[in-house]
Short mmCIF file of C-alpha atoms and ligand atoms in Angstrom, two decimals:
data_model
loop_
_atom_site.label_atom_id
_atom_site.label_comp_id
_atom_site.label_asym_id
_atom_site.label_seq_id
_atom_site.Cartn_x
_atom_site.Cartn_y
_atom_site.Cartn_z
CA MET A 1213 87.95 102.67 158.94
CA CYS A 1214 87.80 99.01 158.26
CA LYS A 1215 90.29 97.34 155.96
CA ALA A 1216 87.99 96.58 152.75
CA SER A 1217 87.51 101.19 152.94
CA ALA A 1218 91.06 101.55 153.59
CA GLU A 1219 91.84 99.26 150.46
CA LYS A 1220 89.57 101.38 148.53
CA ALA A 1221 90.56 104.58 149.71
CA LYS A 1222 94.86 103.53 149.03
CA GLU A 1223 96.45 105.79 146.52
CA ILE A 1224 97.32 103.66 143.05
CA SER A 1225 99.21 105.67 140.47
CA PHE A 1226 97.84 105.45 136.93
CA ALA A 1227 101.96 103.99 135.97
CA GLU A 1228 101.46 101.25 138.69
CA VAL A 1229 97.68 100.38 137.07
CA LYS A 1230 99.79 100.49 133.37
CA SER A 1231 102.17 98.39 134.32
CA HIS A 1232 99.48 95.49 135.49
CA ASN A 1233 98.59 94.89 131.69
CA THR A 1234 98.75 91.58 131.15
CA PRO A 1235 96.43 88.31 131.62
CA LYS A 1236 98.16 87.66 134.30
CA SER A 1237 97.43 90.33 136.28
CA ALA A 1238 95.05 92.57 134.35
CA TRP A 1239 94.27 96.10 136.57
CA ALA A 1240 91.90 98.80 134.66
CA VAL A 1241 90.70 102.09 135.83
CA VAL A 1242 86.85 103.11 135.46
CA ASN A 1243 85.69 106.28 137.05
CA LYS A 1244 88.84 106.90 139.11
CA GLN A 1245 88.04 103.33 140.96
CA VAL A 1246 91.59 101.21 140.33
CA ILE A 1247 89.59 98.11 140.01
CA ASP A 1248 91.65 94.13 139.39
CA ILE A 1249 89.97 92.09 136.96
CA THR A 1250 92.40 89.11 136.70
CA ASP A 1251 89.74 86.51 138.05
CA PHE A 1252 86.53 88.72 137.52
CA ALA A 1253 87.46 88.16 133.50
CA LYS A 1254 87.08 84.47 134.03
CA ARG A 1255 83.13 85.10 134.80
CA HIS A 1256 82.81 88.29 132.56
CA PRO A 1257 79.53 87.84 131.13
CA GLY A 1258 80.85 89.71 128.02
CA GLY A 1259 83.64 87.08 127.98
CA ASP A 1260 87.44 88.14 127.74
CA ILE A 1261 87.38 90.77 126.02
CA ILE A 1262 87.30 92.63 129.38
CA LEU A 1263 91.15 92.03 129.35
CA LEU A 1264 91.35 94.59 126.67
CA ALA A 1265 91.21 96.95 129.66
CA ALA A 1266 94.04 95.17 131.12
CA GLY A 1267 96.88 98.45 132.17
CA LYS A 1268 93.82 101.38 130.51
CA ASP A 1269 91.84 104.14 131.88
CA ALA A 1270 88.61 101.59 130.60
CA THR A 1271 86.08 104.33 131.55
CA VAL A 1272 84.34 104.70 128.22
CA LEU A 1273 84.37 100.98 127.32
CA TYR A 1274 82.83 100.03 130.82
CA HIS A 1275 79.97 102.72 130.16
CA THR A 1276 79.67 101.74 126.36
CA TYR A 1277 79.74 97.79 126.36
CA HIS A 1278 76.57 97.51 128.70
CA PRO A 1279 73.69 99.26 127.52
CA LYS A 1280 71.45 97.68 130.31
CA GLY A 1281 73.89 98.60 132.96
CA VAL A 1282 76.29 97.18 135.65
CA PRO A 1283 75.38 97.37 139.23
CA GLN A 1284 77.90 99.93 140.96
CA ALA A 1285 78.66 96.97 143.85
CA LEU A 1286 80.49 95.04 141.35
CA LEU A 1287 82.70 97.83 140.59
CA ASP A 1288 83.06 98.60 144.33
CA LYS A 1289 84.05 94.78 144.94
CA LEU A 1290 86.41 94.72 142.67
CA GLN A 1291 87.78 98.03 143.61
CA ILE A 1292 91.56 97.42 145.28
CA GLY A 1293 92.47 101.48 144.93
CA THR A 1294 91.57 105.09 143.88
CA LEU A 1295 93.44 106.81 140.85
CA PRO A 1296 95.23 109.99 143.13
CA ASP A 1297 93.49 113.45 141.67
CA SER A 1298 96.79 114.28 139.79
CA ASP A 1299 97.14 110.89 138.16
CA VAL A 1300 93.03 111.13 136.16
CA PRO A 1301 93.71 111.30 132.34
CA ASP A 1302 92.08 114.35 130.73
CA SER A 1303 89.54 112.92 128.86
CA TYR A 1304 87.92 114.82 125.96
CA TYR A 1305 84.07 113.22 126.45
CA ASP A 1306 81.69 114.43 129.13
CA TRP A 1307 79.03 111.90 130.61
CA SER A 1308 77.20 114.38 132.40
CA SER A 1309 74.13 114.60 129.84
CA PRO A 1310 70.95 112.52 130.35
CA PHE A 1311 71.70 111.38 126.50
CA TYR A 1312 73.03 108.35 126.64
CA ASP A 1313 70.84 106.43 129.10
CA THR A 1314 68.10 107.74 127.82
CA LEU A 1315 69.07 106.19 124.32
CA CYS A 1316 70.04 102.75 126.33
CA LYS A 1317 66.78 102.36 128.22
CA ARG A 1318 65.04 103.12 124.80
CA VAL A 1319 66.80 100.51 122.74
CA VAL A 1320 66.74 98.02 125.60
CA GLU A 1321 62.87 98.17 125.95
CA ARG A 1322 62.67 98.33 122.24
CA LEU A 1323 64.27 94.79 122.09
CA LYS A 1324 62.30 93.92 124.76
CA THR A 1325 59.75 94.70 123.01
CA LEU A 1326 60.40 92.86 119.84
CA ASN A 1327 61.37 89.95 121.73
CA ARG A 1328 65.09 90.10 120.39
CA PRO A 1329 68.18 89.66 122.51
CA LEU A 1330 70.83 92.18 122.25
CA ARG A 1331 72.99 89.64 121.12
CA GLY A 1332 73.01 86.11 119.82
CA ASN A 1333 70.09 85.92 117.13
CA SER A 1334 69.33 83.39 115.04
CA ASP A 1335 69.46 85.31 111.92
CA ILE A 1336 73.13 86.36 112.44
CA GLN A 1337 73.73 82.69 113.48
CA ILE A 1338 72.11 80.97 110.30
CA LYS A 1339 73.92 84.06 108.10
CA ALA A 1340 77.39 82.82 109.29
CA VAL A 1341 77.05 79.74 108.05
CA GLY A 1342 75.87 79.73 104.80
CA ILE A 1343 78.70 82.65 104.80
CA LEU A 1344 81.29 80.02 106.00
CA LEU A 1345 80.33 77.16 103.40
CA CYS A 1346 80.16 79.87 100.51
CA PHE A 1347 83.91 81.03 102.00
CA TRP A 1348 85.22 77.76 101.93
CA GLY A 1349 83.35 76.14 98.95
CA SER A 1350 84.62 79.30 96.89
CA LEU A 1351 88.29 78.61 98.13
CA TYR A 1352 87.80 74.71 97.12
CA LYS A 1353 86.40 75.75 93.98
CA MET A 1354 89.45 77.95 92.82
CA TYR A 1355 91.66 75.12 93.99
CA THR A 1356 89.86 72.26 91.63
CA SER A 1357 88.88 74.44 88.47
CA GLU A 1358 90.56 75.41 84.84
CA PHE A 1359 92.70 78.90 85.96
CA HIS A 1360 90.75 81.62 84.20
CA GLN A 1361 87.97 80.04 86.05
CA ALA A 1362 89.80 79.87 89.28
CA ILE A 1363 90.37 83.57 88.73
CA VAL A 1364 86.68 84.16 88.67
CA TRP A 1365 86.22 81.82 91.94
CA SER A 1366 89.28 84.10 93.99
CA ILE A 1367 87.05 87.02 93.24
CA VAL A 1368 83.77 84.93 94.92
CA MET A 1369 86.41 84.04 97.71
CA GLY A 1370 87.61 87.63 98.42
CA VAL A 1371 83.42 88.80 98.17
CA PHE A 1372 83.22 86.36 100.93
CA ALA A 1373 86.09 86.73 102.96
CA HIS A 1374 84.95 90.08 103.01
CA PHE A 1375 81.35 89.19 104.80
CA VAL A 1376 83.88 86.76 107.43
CA GLY A 1377 84.92 90.18 108.53
CA THR A 1378 81.72 91.79 108.47
CA CYS A 1379 79.08 89.49 109.26
CA ILE A 1380 80.64 87.41 111.62
CA GLN A 1381 84.67 88.66 113.35
CA HIS A 1382 83.13 92.13 113.80
CA ASP A 1383 80.50 91.04 115.77
CA GLY A 1384 82.31 87.80 117.97
CA ASN A 1385 84.97 90.15 118.56
CA HIS A 1386 82.75 93.11 119.69
CA GLY A 1387 80.96 90.39 122.19
CA ALA A 1388 77.65 90.75 120.32
CA PHE A 1389 77.43 87.30 118.03
CA SER A 1390 75.97 85.14 121.14
CA LYS A 1391 75.50 85.18 124.62
CA MET A 1392 77.80 82.41 124.89
CA PRO A 1393 81.60 84.18 125.42
CA PHE A 1394 83.25 80.86 123.95
CA ILE A 1395 80.66 81.54 120.61
CA ASN A 1396 82.13 85.18 120.21
CA THR A 1397 86.08 84.47 120.78
CA ALA A 1398 85.33 81.56 118.13
CA ALA A 1399 83.59 84.20 115.91
CA GLY A 1400 85.75 86.30 116.40
CA TRP A 1401 88.70 83.63 115.51
CA THR A 1402 87.11 83.51 111.71
CA MET A 1403 89.16 86.85 111.23
CA ASP A 1404 92.48 84.42 111.59
CA MET A 1405 90.48 81.82 109.44
CA ILE A 1406 90.81 84.92 106.61
CA GLY A 1407 94.35 85.82 107.48
CA ALA A 1408 94.42 88.37 109.25
CA SER A 1409 94.47 88.77 113.15
CA ALA A 1410 91.57 89.34 115.70
CA PHE A 1411 93.78 90.41 118.34
CA THR A 1412 95.52 93.32 115.88
CA TRP A 1413 92.09 94.76 114.96
CA GLN A 1414 90.55 94.80 118.67
CA PHE A 1415 93.30 96.66 119.64
CA GLN A 1416 92.67 99.26 116.47
CA HIS A 1417 88.97 98.71 116.18
CA MET A 1418 87.96 98.35 119.48
CA LEU A 1419 90.50 100.41 121.57
CA GLY A 1420 91.25 103.12 119.12
CA HIS A 1421 88.32 103.62 116.57
CA HIS A 1422 85.70 103.04 118.49
CA PRO A 1423 85.98 104.54 121.65
CA TYR A 1424 87.60 107.62 120.47
CA THR A 1425 86.19 107.96 116.37
CA ASN A 1426 87.54 110.72 114.44
CA LEU A 1427 89.41 112.50 117.48
CA LEU A 1428 92.84 113.11 116.85
CA ASP A 1429 96.07 114.32 119.49
CA VAL A 1430 97.25 117.23 118.80
CA HIS A 1431 100.64 116.79 120.73
CA GLU A 1432 101.30 113.70 119.30
CA GLU A 1433 100.51 114.49 115.54
CA GLU A 1434 102.98 117.58 115.94
CA ASN A 1435 105.86 115.08 117.54
CA LYS A 1436 105.48 112.62 114.69
CA ALA A 1437 105.73 115.19 112.31
CA LYS A 1438 109.29 115.98 113.82
CA GLU A 1439 110.17 112.12 114.51
CA ILE A 1440 109.70 112.25 117.77
CA ASP A 1441 108.22 109.46 119.74
CA THR A 1442 106.76 109.99 122.39
CA PRO A 1443 107.77 107.44 125.33
CA MET A 1444 104.92 104.40 125.33
CA GLU A 1445 104.33 105.57 129.27
CA GLN A 1446 103.30 108.83 128.07
CA LYS A 1447 101.45 108.68 125.09
CA ASP A 1448 97.73 109.99 125.45
CA GLN A 1449 95.05 106.77 124.96
CA GLU A 1450 92.53 109.01 123.13
CA SER A 1451 93.61 109.16 119.63
CA ASP A 1452 92.11 107.24 116.61
CA PRO A 1453 94.53 104.98 114.88
CA ASP A 1454 91.39 104.89 111.43
CA VAL A 1455 92.28 108.43 110.41
CA PHE A 1456 96.34 109.01 111.55
CA SER A 1457 97.41 105.78 109.76
CA SER A 1458 96.80 105.99 105.92
CA PHE A 1459 98.78 109.54 106.73
CA PRO A 1460 100.71 110.99 104.76
CA LEU A 1461 99.22 108.59 102.00
CA MET A 1462 95.92 109.97 102.69
CA ARG A 1463 94.77 112.81 104.66
CA MET A 1464 91.61 112.56 105.94
CA HIS A 1465 91.70 114.90 109.35
CA PRO A 1466 92.51 118.25 108.94
CA VAL A 1467 94.99 118.49 111.55
CA HIS A 1468 97.34 116.97 109.33
CA GLU A 1469 99.79 119.23 106.90
CA PRO A 1470 98.63 118.46 103.12
CA LEU A 1471 101.44 117.27 101.03
CA TRP A 1472 101.66 117.86 97.35
CA TYR A 1473 99.98 114.65 96.24
CA ASN A 1474 97.00 114.49 98.49
CA LYS A 1475 95.56 116.80 95.89
CA TYR A 1476 94.96 113.49 94.06
CA GLN A 1477 93.93 111.93 96.96
CA HIS A 1478 90.23 111.20 95.75
CA LEU A 1479 92.03 109.92 92.71
CA TYR A 1480 94.19 107.03 93.80
CA ALA A 1481 92.42 106.35 97.00
CA PRO A 1482 90.08 103.52 95.25
CA VAL A 1483 92.84 102.16 94.40
CA LEU A 1484 94.79 101.83 97.93
CA PHE A 1485 91.71 100.64 99.32
CA ALA A 1486 92.22 97.46 97.52
CA PHE A 1487 95.33 96.67 99.34
CA MET A 1488 94.40 97.70 102.76
CA THR A 1489 93.73 93.81 103.50
CA LEU A 1490 97.22 92.58 102.12
CA ALA A 1491 98.93 95.67 104.66
CA LYS A 1492 97.07 94.10 107.60
CA VAL A 1493 97.90 90.74 106.98
CA PHE A 1494 101.66 91.15 106.00
CA GLN A 1495 102.69 94.35 107.88
CA GLN A 1496 100.76 94.95 110.69
CA ASP A 1497 100.14 92.23 112.49
CA ILE A 1498 103.17 90.73 112.25
CA GLU A 1499 104.89 94.18 113.70
CA VAL A 1500 102.55 94.07 116.40
CA ALA A 1501 102.80 90.52 117.47
CA MET A 1502 106.75 91.34 117.41
CA ASN A 1503 106.84 94.94 119.07
CA LYS A 1504 103.40 93.86 121.50
CA ARG A 1505 102.33 97.55 121.31
CA LEU A 1506 99.87 99.16 118.41
CA TYR A 1507 101.11 102.90 117.52
CA HIS A 1508 100.07 104.11 121.29
CA ILE A 1509 97.96 101.09 122.08
CA ASP A 1510 99.92 98.74 124.77
CA ALA A 1511 99.15 95.17 123.50
CA LYS A 1512 100.37 93.30 126.49
CA CYS A 1513 96.76 92.71 127.44
CA ARG A 1514 96.50 90.07 124.84
CA TYR A 1515 100.76 89.22 123.59
CA GLY A 1516 101.37 89.56 127.28
CA ASN A 1517 100.37 85.74 127.32
CA VAL A 1518 102.23 82.87 125.28
CA TRP A 1519 99.31 81.19 124.52
CA ASN A 1520 98.04 83.87 122.79
CA LEU A 1521 101.24 84.47 121.12
CA VAL A 1522 101.03 80.68 119.33
CA ARG A 1523 97.57 81.19 118.52
CA PHE A 1524 98.43 84.25 116.56
CA TRP A 1525 101.48 82.59 114.77
CA GLY A 1526 99.38 79.07 114.42
CA MET A 1527 96.91 80.46 112.49
CA LYS A 1528 99.24 82.77 110.47
CA ALA A 1529 100.59 79.62 109.64
CA LEU A 1530 97.85 77.44 109.00
CA SER A 1531 95.90 80.36 106.74
CA THR A 1532 99.13 80.76 104.66
CA LEU A 1533 99.09 76.77 104.03
CA TYR A 1534 95.59 76.84 102.57
CA MET A 1535 95.78 81.17 101.18
CA ILE A 1536 98.82 80.92 99.77
CA GLY A 1537 100.04 76.72 99.78
CA LEU A 1538 97.21 75.13 98.21
CA PRO A 1539 96.44 77.35 95.51
CA CYS A 1540 100.29 77.30 94.27
CA TYR A 1541 100.60 73.67 94.61
CA PHE A 1542 97.12 73.80 92.61
CA HIS A 1543 98.24 75.76 90.09
CA GLY A 1544 101.82 76.53 90.20
CA THR A 1545 103.81 79.08 92.63
CA LYS A 1546 103.16 82.09 89.73
CA GLY A 1547 99.31 80.87 89.54
CA GLY A 1548 98.92 80.83 93.27
CA LEU A 1549 100.38 84.02 93.93
CA ILE A 1550 98.32 85.56 91.18
CA LEU A 1551 95.12 84.21 92.69
CA PHE A 1552 96.05 85.05 96.22
CA THR A 1553 96.83 88.14 95.41
CA VAL A 1554 93.19 89.17 93.50
CA GLY A 1555 91.15 87.66 96.44
CA HIS A 1556 92.84 90.40 98.78
CA LEU A 1557 92.38 92.82 96.41
CA THR A 1558 88.88 92.62 95.75
CA CYS A 1559 87.96 91.65 99.71
CA GLY A 1560 90.64 94.52 100.55
CA GLU A 1561 88.07 96.85 97.83
CA VAL A 1562 84.64 95.66 99.20
CA LEU A 1563 85.43 96.27 103.13
CA ALA A 1564 87.39 99.46 102.63
CA THR A 1565 83.95 100.92 100.17
CA MET A 1566 81.39 100.24 103.21
CA PHE A 1567 83.81 101.16 105.66
CA ILE A 1568 85.19 104.36 104.82
CA VAL A 1569 81.83 106.51 103.97
CA ASN A 1570 81.23 106.15 107.83
CA HIS A 1571 83.72 108.20 108.84
CA VAL A 1572 85.52 110.41 106.00
CA ILE A 1573 83.00 112.11 104.51
CA GLU A 1574 81.21 115.30 103.48
CA GLY A 1575 79.33 116.50 106.81
CA VAL A 1576 80.96 114.74 109.24
CA SER A 1577 82.59 116.15 112.16
CA PHE A 1578 86.50 115.37 113.59
CA ALA A 1579 87.69 116.04 116.67
CA LYS A 1580 90.94 117.29 118.56
CA LYS A 1581 92.75 117.39 122.42
CA ASP A 1582 95.14 118.98 122.99
CA SER A 1583 96.78 117.62 126.70
CA ARG A 1584 98.60 120.76 126.53
CA GLU A 1585 95.69 122.88 126.92
CA GLU A 1586 92.32 122.94 128.71
CA VAL A 1587 90.63 120.22 128.26
CA ASN A 1588 86.94 120.64 126.17
CA GLY A 1589 88.71 124.15 125.63
CA SER A 1590 90.69 122.52 122.72
CA SER A 1591 88.03 121.55 119.92
CA LYS A 1592 84.95 121.02 119.31
CA PRO A 1593 83.67 118.00 117.06
CA ALA A 1594 83.57 119.91 113.21
CA THR A 1595 83.65 119.56 109.82
CA ALA A 1596 86.55 119.97 107.74
CA GLN A 1597 85.72 123.23 107.18
CA GLY A 1598 85.03 124.14 110.66
CA VAL A 1599 81.79 124.07 110.87
CA THR A 1600 80.06 122.09 114.10
CA PRO A 1601 76.93 120.77 113.08
CA MET A 1602 75.35 120.08 116.66
CA ASP A 1603 75.59 124.38 117.19
CA GLU A 1604 72.52 124.19 115.09
CA THR A 1605 70.84 121.14 115.42
CA LEU A 1606 70.53 122.56 119.09
CA LYS A 1607 69.37 126.09 117.98
CA ALA A 1608 66.69 124.57 115.97
CA SER A 1609 65.67 122.22 118.67
CA SER A 1610 63.44 123.70 121.63
CA ILE A 1611 65.30 121.55 124.25
CA LYS A 1612 64.74 121.73 128.04
CA ALA A 1613 67.79 123.32 129.56
CA GLU A 1614 68.53 120.25 131.62
CA ASN A 1615 68.42 117.92 128.82
CA LYS A 1616 71.00 120.20 127.00
CA VAL A 1617 73.60 117.93 124.97
CA PRO A 1618 77.37 119.43 126.00
CA LEU A 1619 79.16 119.19 122.52
CA ASN A 1620 81.53 116.68 123.40
CA ASP A 1621 79.14 114.13 125.57
CA TRP A 1622 80.52 110.79 124.05
CA ALA A 1623 77.48 109.55 122.78
CA ALA A 1624 76.35 112.79 121.25
CA VAL A 1625 80.08 112.83 119.72
CA GLN A 1626 79.24 109.42 118.22
CA CYS A 1627 76.35 110.98 116.19
CA GLN A 1628 79.05 113.66 114.65
CA THR A 1629 81.74 111.44 113.60
CA SER A 1630 79.79 108.53 112.29
CA VAL A 1631 76.94 108.51 109.16
CA ASN A 1632 74.18 105.84 108.39
CA TRP A 1633 72.96 105.01 104.83
CA SER A 1634 70.13 103.10 103.31
CA PRO A 1635 68.84 103.73 106.84
CA GLY A 1636 66.16 101.26 107.93
CA SER A 1637 67.21 99.28 104.78
CA TRP A 1638 66.76 95.32 106.26
CA PHE A 1639 68.78 94.15 103.19
CA TRP A 1640 71.56 96.74 103.40
CA ASN A 1641 71.59 95.99 107.10
CA HIS A 1642 72.27 92.86 106.59
CA PHE A 1643 74.42 92.94 103.19
CA SER A 1644 76.75 95.22 104.75
CA GLY A 1645 76.97 93.78 108.64
CA GLY A 1646 75.47 96.75 110.68
CA LEU A 1647 77.93 99.34 108.52
CA SER A 1648 74.74 100.88 106.40
CA HIS A 1649 73.61 101.11 110.71
CA GLN A 1650 77.06 103.04 111.72
CA ILE A 1651 75.44 105.35 114.21
CA GLU A 1652 73.52 102.61 116.15
CA HIS A 1653 76.93 100.24 115.78
CA HIS A 1654 78.85 103.40 117.41
CA LEU A 1655 76.45 103.73 120.52
CA PHE A 1656 75.80 99.65 120.82
CA PRO A 1657 78.98 97.78 120.21
CA SER A 1658 77.51 94.91 121.91
CA ILE A 1659 74.69 94.54 120.15
CA CYS A 1660 74.40 92.26 117.64
CA HIS A 1661 74.23 94.29 114.28
CA THR A 1662 70.95 92.40 112.78
CA ASN A 1663 69.55 94.10 115.53
CA TYR A 1664 70.47 97.84 114.28
CA VAL A 1665 67.26 98.02 111.53
CA HIS A 1666 65.03 97.61 114.59
CA ILE A 1667 66.53 100.62 116.56
CA GLN A 1668 67.71 102.98 114.50
CA ASP A 1669 63.79 104.70 114.81
CA VAL A 1670 64.51 105.08 118.55
CA VAL A 1671 67.89 106.25 118.40
CA GLU A 1672 67.27 108.90 115.11
CA ASP A 1673 63.66 110.59 117.33
CA THR A 1674 65.84 110.79 120.32
CA CYS A 1675 68.70 112.57 118.37
CA ARG A 1676 65.91 115.38 117.01
CA GLU A 1677 64.46 115.51 121.04
CA PHE A 1678 67.97 115.98 122.15
CA GLY A 1679 68.78 118.27 119.58
CA VAL A 1680 71.74 115.93 117.89
CA PRO A 1681 72.74 115.85 114.34
CA TYR A 1682 71.87 112.58 112.77
CA GLN A 1683 73.39 112.04 109.19
CA SER A 1684 72.03 109.89 106.65
CA GLU A 1685 72.53 109.43 103.07
CA PRO A 1686 70.38 107.68 101.07
CA ASN A 1687 72.19 105.24 99.29
CA LEU A 1688 76.07 103.77 99.17
CA PHE A 1689 76.44 105.26 95.78
CA VAL A 1690 75.37 108.80 97.31
CA ALA A 1691 77.68 108.35 100.34
CA TYR A 1692 80.69 107.22 97.92
CA GLY A 1693 80.36 110.43 96.23
CA LYS A 1694 80.29 112.65 99.21
CA MET A 1695 83.29 110.48 100.78
CA LEU A 1696 85.08 111.28 97.71
CA ASN A 1697 84.52 114.54 97.29
CA HIS A 1698 85.76 115.03 101.67
CA LEU A 1699 89.11 113.87 100.05
CA LYS A 1700 89.22 115.83 97.45
CA ALA A 1701 88.22 119.21 99.88
CA MET A 1702 90.94 117.57 102.39
CA GLY A 1703 93.61 117.29 99.65
CA ARG A 1704 93.61 120.90 99.07
CA MET A 1705 92.49 122.60 102.20
CA LYS A 1706 95.55 124.08 105.01
CA ALA A 1707 95.67 122.39 108.00
CA LEU A 1708 93.10 124.12 110.64
C1 HEM B 1289 86.01 97.29 133.87
C2 HEM B 1289 84.58 96.16 134.22
C3 HEM B 1289 83.97 95.63 133.68
C4 HEM B 1289 83.20 94.82 134.31
C5 HEM B 1289 82.72 95.38 136.17
C6 HEM B 1289 81.97 94.29 133.52
C7 HEM B 1289 80.57 94.22 133.69
C8 HEM B 1289 79.49 93.05 133.14
C9 HEM B 1289 78.11 92.97 133.41
C10 HEM B 1289 77.98 92.31 135.36
C11 HEM B 1289 78.27 92.20 132.71
C12 HEM B 1289 76.69 91.41 132.49
C13 HEM B 1289 75.78 92.62 131.82
C14 HEM B 1289 74.08 92.39 132.22
O1 HEM B 1289 74.06 90.63 132.21
O2 HEM B 1289 73.35 93.18 131.07
C15 HEM B 1289 78.86 92.24 131.68
C16 HEM B 1289 78.09 92.23 130.21
C17 HEM B 1289 79.09 92.48 129.09
N1 HEM B 1289 80.31 93.21 128.88
FE1 HEM B 1289 80.99 93.71 130.85
N2 HEM B 1289 82.48 94.22 132.56
C18 HEM B 1289 83.69 95.26 132.40
C19 HEM B 1289 84.07 95.51 131.23
C20 HEM B 1289 83.92 94.87 129.85
C21 HEM B 1289 84.87 95.63 128.90
C22 HEM B 1289 85.99 96.81 128.90
C23 HEM B 1289 84.40 94.86 127.41
C24 HEM B 1289 84.24 95.30 126.26
C25 HEM B 1289 85.67 95.49 125.73
C26 HEM B 1289 83.04 94.65 127.88
C27 HEM B 1289 81.97 93.86 127.56
C28 HEM B 1289 80.98 93.25 127.72
C29 HEM B 1289 79.67 92.54 126.63
C30 HEM B 1289 80.17 92.79 125.32
C31 HEM B 1289 78.50 92.06 127.25
C32 HEM B 1289 77.44 91.21 127.28
C33 HEM B 1289 76.82 92.80 127.37
C34 HEM B 1289 74.97 92.45 127.02
O3 HEM B 1289 74.53 91.15 127.20
O4 HEM B 1289 74.27 92.86 126.50
N3 HEM B 1289 82.73 94.35 129.72
N4 HEM B 1289 80.01 93.16 131.87
#
């Protein structure tokens, strides 16, 4: 055996991979191959977001951020060893079906036909300039207007801060804003510009929510209920923080035991939404930077680097100055704090309203994984009422045996756990930063949101062909009503 092949065959334990979790020494696992991405990160065409994979099993990220595919030869070149079979982490997901590959090919083909680049479209860039001008313009007017007018400007500023979140930073951090990595990084930084940390967002959204949508680790949730904190090295990576982090205030996933006040959650949820961004800015961000972890997610891939910590604290200080300090200077301490709070509550309310309806709504599926049981035997995606919509769609379609999609196929799970609203609407797609086309976004996070309206029919048709559910609500109003119905039902029903 030559030296290179012997090195690749060398067994490297998952514990050792996990210890190479910083930008200085970044190892990751992709399909059992252990790769060293420390140097490659500097020339990775998608930018340094590849470092989010440091110390982790990056199989899902690898498969889902590259719709055009990545040559196997590149992985082989980066390979430094192999994970022993006993160490390969159990996964909820199945990758055997041709469903996702077919979707990728058709979507790439459609965008090629329309002559639209997958990322970095001029439409998002023009929109971004307009949003930034309006954000800074309204902030300036908030400083310089009479107090009663300044209140109106702080509401306007809150609305535009939300647009910065949905239409600029979201694509930037996903690597979808531009072909040029440094522009994506700059677009991602606009999250820090509005006061919240892009790094915390990357951990929660890109490492937690996206790959493992509506999926919960049952064992971990049981431990939490008993106030046992599983050691970090034993935590299961496959769990979605978006559906457990608001529990017990809000019960969204059927795994959790309801508390008496959850009965009223559909009434108080709209009020809580408004506080979402304040909680992120003042509590979650700081806690994550100090502890270098977000729940079960190791945060050293970012905070294991001094420059990133300087960036984090520097941006916190700067944004505090112009979001709180200057309003207090112009309007007095009380007035400044009122203006800051009104802006934040507005931003939180609009943001949460458009986001929550995509995954927490009647008809959507939830999944649970129990590492103590046979993988995939533990649960199939099902609604809060225990119905699996894909059982029905599979029955109704005449699919060739070789095309049959397993219920836990990664892409099929994304379709079962996400919901669109106003599908095909150019206006709402732009307004919501692509949140209205959440199914397309979850399947293709590295594709710019302005493309979703152009690929929506391709995705819907392919889902129909493969018997995969595709839930769309006619508009945000209907979706919001169904979200409240779901919260109401969840507040009353027993744990499944
Ligand atoms: C783990 C090993 C990885 C390897 C070997 C790798 C390799 C590559 C390659 C070769 C490309 C160019 C593809 C093309 O031109 O079509 C690419 C693009 C990209 N990668 Fe990765 N990548 C890895 C992980 C990741 C991760 C973890 C993320 C995100 C968290 C990511 C995000 C992206 C993005 C956004 C692009 C641009 C996609 C596009 O232009 O369509 N990559 N990567």
